[in-house]
Amino acid sequence: ATIFAWLCPCIVAGQIAEKAGTGSCFLYGLLSILPIIGPFTRGKTRESIRSSKGIEGTFVEDFIIHWFCGCCALIQEHRELNGDAMPEMPKK
């Protein structure tokens, strides 16, 4: 997904939205390429993933992450949904 997220982020965004249950692949893929609406819809999807996985954060942070580092955010989300996310560091 890493290379694919850089080359075709709209497709990866659509796949993530569909897998997260926030929308259809086609619609969210299309919306993801639009200015302002893209980071908003991708941020809402990220918010949904965070909520379902119990990860802390806010929608504002999700929006900002997608505004400035959209491809990196898509890669993180893809990994989280597919179960290949980085394990958490043990707490001491």
mmCIF file of C-alpha atoms in Angstrom:
data_model
loop_
_atom_site.group_PDB
_atom_site.id
_atom_site.type_symbol
_atom_site.label_atom_id
_atom_site.label_comp_id
_atom_site.label_asym_id
_atom_site.label_seq_id
_atom_site.Cartn_x
_atom_site.Cartn_y
_atom_site.Cartn_z
ATOM 1 C CA ALA A 1 0.000 0.000 0.000
ATOM 2 C CA THR A 2 2.946 2.335 0.527
ATOM 3 C CA ILE A 3 3.851 2.938 -3.118
ATOM 4 C CA PHE A 4 0.210 2.757 -4.167
ATOM 5 C CA ALA A 5 -0.725 5.470 -1.621
ATOM 6 C CA TRP A 6 1.845 7.797 -3.179
ATOM 7 C CA LEU A 7 0.850 7.028 -6.764
ATOM 8 C CA CYS A 8 -2.956 6.714 -6.426
ATOM 9 C CA PRO A 9 -4.044 8.114 -3.056
ATOM 10 C CA CYS A 10 -7.650 8.467 -4.221
ATOM 11 C CA ILE A 11 -7.984 4.709 -4.708
ATOM 12 C CA VAL A 12 -6.395 3.919 -1.337
ATOM 13 C CA ALA A 13 -8.638 6.513 0.376
ATOM 14 C CA GLY A 14 -11.708 4.901 -1.189
ATOM 15 C CA GLN A 15 -10.648 1.408 -0.151
ATOM 16 C CA ILE A 16 -10.001 2.580 3.417
ATOM 17 C CA ALA A 17 -13.366 4.351 3.642
ATOM 18 C CA GLU A 18 -15.187 1.258 2.424
ATOM 19 C CA LYS A 19 -13.320 -1.064 4.794
ATOM 20 C CA ALA A 20 -13.892 1.341 7.719
ATOM 21 C CA GLY A 21 -17.592 1.508 6.853
ATOM 22 C CA THR A 22 -17.702 5.269 6.322
ATOM 23 C CA GLY A 23 -18.639 5.263 2.639
ATOM 24 C CA SER A 24 -18.316 3.698 -0.774
ATOM 25 C CA CYS A 25 -14.951 3.224 -2.414
ATOM 26 C CA PHE A 26 -15.919 5.185 -5.517
ATOM 27 C CA LEU A 27 -17.505 8.140 -3.706
ATOM 28 C CA TYR A 28 -14.783 8.585 -1.108
ATOM 29 C CA GLY A 29 -12.074 8.052 -3.717
ATOM 30 C CA LEU A 30 -13.622 10.813 -5.803
ATOM 31 C CA LEU A 31 -14.135 13.156 -2.846
ATOM 32 C CA SER A 32 -10.572 12.597 -1.626
ATOM 33 C CA ILE A 33 -9.088 14.466 -4.595
ATOM 34 C CA LEU A 34 -11.082 17.654 -3.989
ATOM 35 C CA PRO A 35 -9.444 20.537 -2.093
ATOM 36 C CA ILE A 36 -10.720 20.967 1.492
ATOM 37 C CA ILE A 37 -13.398 18.276 0.996
ATOM 38 C CA GLY A 38 -10.700 15.614 0.522
ATOM 39 C CA PRO A 39 -8.886 16.190 3.818
ATOM 40 C CA PHE A 40 -12.271 16.577 5.529
ATOM 41 C CA THR A 41 -13.656 13.239 4.313
ATOM 42 C CA ARG A 42 -10.343 11.448 4.903
ATOM 43 C CA GLY A 43 -10.209 13.009 8.389
ATOM 44 C CA LYS A 44 -13.721 11.725 9.134
ATOM 45 C CA THR A 45 -12.680 8.244 8.035
ATOM 46 C CA ARG A 46 -9.568 8.455 10.223
ATOM 47 C CA GLU A 47 -11.745 9.584 13.132
ATOM 48 C CA SER A 48 -13.971 6.529 12.632
ATOM 49 C CA ILE A 49 -10.969 4.194 12.603
ATOM 50 C CA ARG A 50 -9.563 5.802 15.760
ATOM 51 C CA SER A 51 -12.899 5.447 17.554
ATOM 52 C CA SER A 52 -13.280 1.791 16.626
ATOM 53 C CA LYS A 53 -9.710 0.974 17.724
ATOM 54 C CA GLY A 54 -9.723 3.088 20.894
ATOM 55 C CA ILE A 55 -6.957 5.409 19.679
ATOM 56 C CA GLU A 56 -6.828 8.879 21.213
ATOM 57 C CA GLY A 57 -7.085 12.009 19.091
ATOM 58 C CA THR A 58 -9.484 14.584 17.685
ATOM 59 C CA PHE A 59 -11.066 15.257 14.315
ATOM 60 C CA VAL A 60 -9.121 18.529 14.076
ATOM 61 C CA GLU A 61 -5.862 16.584 14.384
ATOM 62 C CA ASP A 62 -7.076 14.089 11.780
ATOM 63 C CA PHE A 63 -7.957 16.896 9.367
ATOM 64 C CA ILE A 64 -4.577 18.589 9.849
ATOM 65 C CA ILE A 65 -2.719 15.294 9.374
ATOM 66 C CA HIS A 66 -4.551 14.703 6.102
ATOM 67 C CA TRP A 67 -3.994 18.295 4.985
ATOM 68 C CA PHE A 68 -0.202 18.177 5.443
ATOM 69 C CA CYS A 69 0.711 14.463 5.337
ATOM 70 C CA GLY A 70 -2.160 12.774 3.519
ATOM 71 C CA CYS A 71 -0.209 9.901 2.006
ATOM 72 C CA CYS A 72 1.440 9.035 5.318
ATOM 73 C CA ALA A 73 -1.963 9.096 7.030
ATOM 74 C CA LEU A 74 -3.433 6.799 4.375
ATOM 75 C CA ILE A 75 -0.592 4.327 4.875
ATOM 76 C CA GLN A 76 -1.152 4.332 8.654
ATOM 77 C CA GLU A 77 -4.885 3.810 8.239
ATOM 78 C CA HIS A 78 -4.406 1.016 5.720
ATOM 79 C CA ARG A 79 -2.014 -0.762 8.076
ATOM 80 C CA GLU A 80 -4.349 -0.306 11.036
ATOM 81 C CA LEU A 81 -7.332 -1.752 9.173
ATOM 82 C CA ASN A 82 -5.388 -4.696 7.772
ATOM 83 C CA GLY A 83 -3.888 -5.696 11.115
ATOM 84 C CA ASP A 84 -0.295 -4.963 10.195
ATOM 85 C CA ALA A 85 0.045 -1.843 12.305
ATOM 86 C CA MET A 86 3.175 -1.327 14.338
ATOM 87 C CA PRO A 87 2.842 -2.832 17.805
ATOM 88 C CA GLU A 88 2.753 -0.416 20.706
ATOM 89 C CA MET A 89 5.860 0.116 22.751
ATOM 90 C CA PRO A 90 5.689 -1.593 26.139
ATOM 91 C CA LYS A 91 4.975 0.795 28.978
ATOM 92 C CA LYS A 92 7.387 0.804 31.880
#
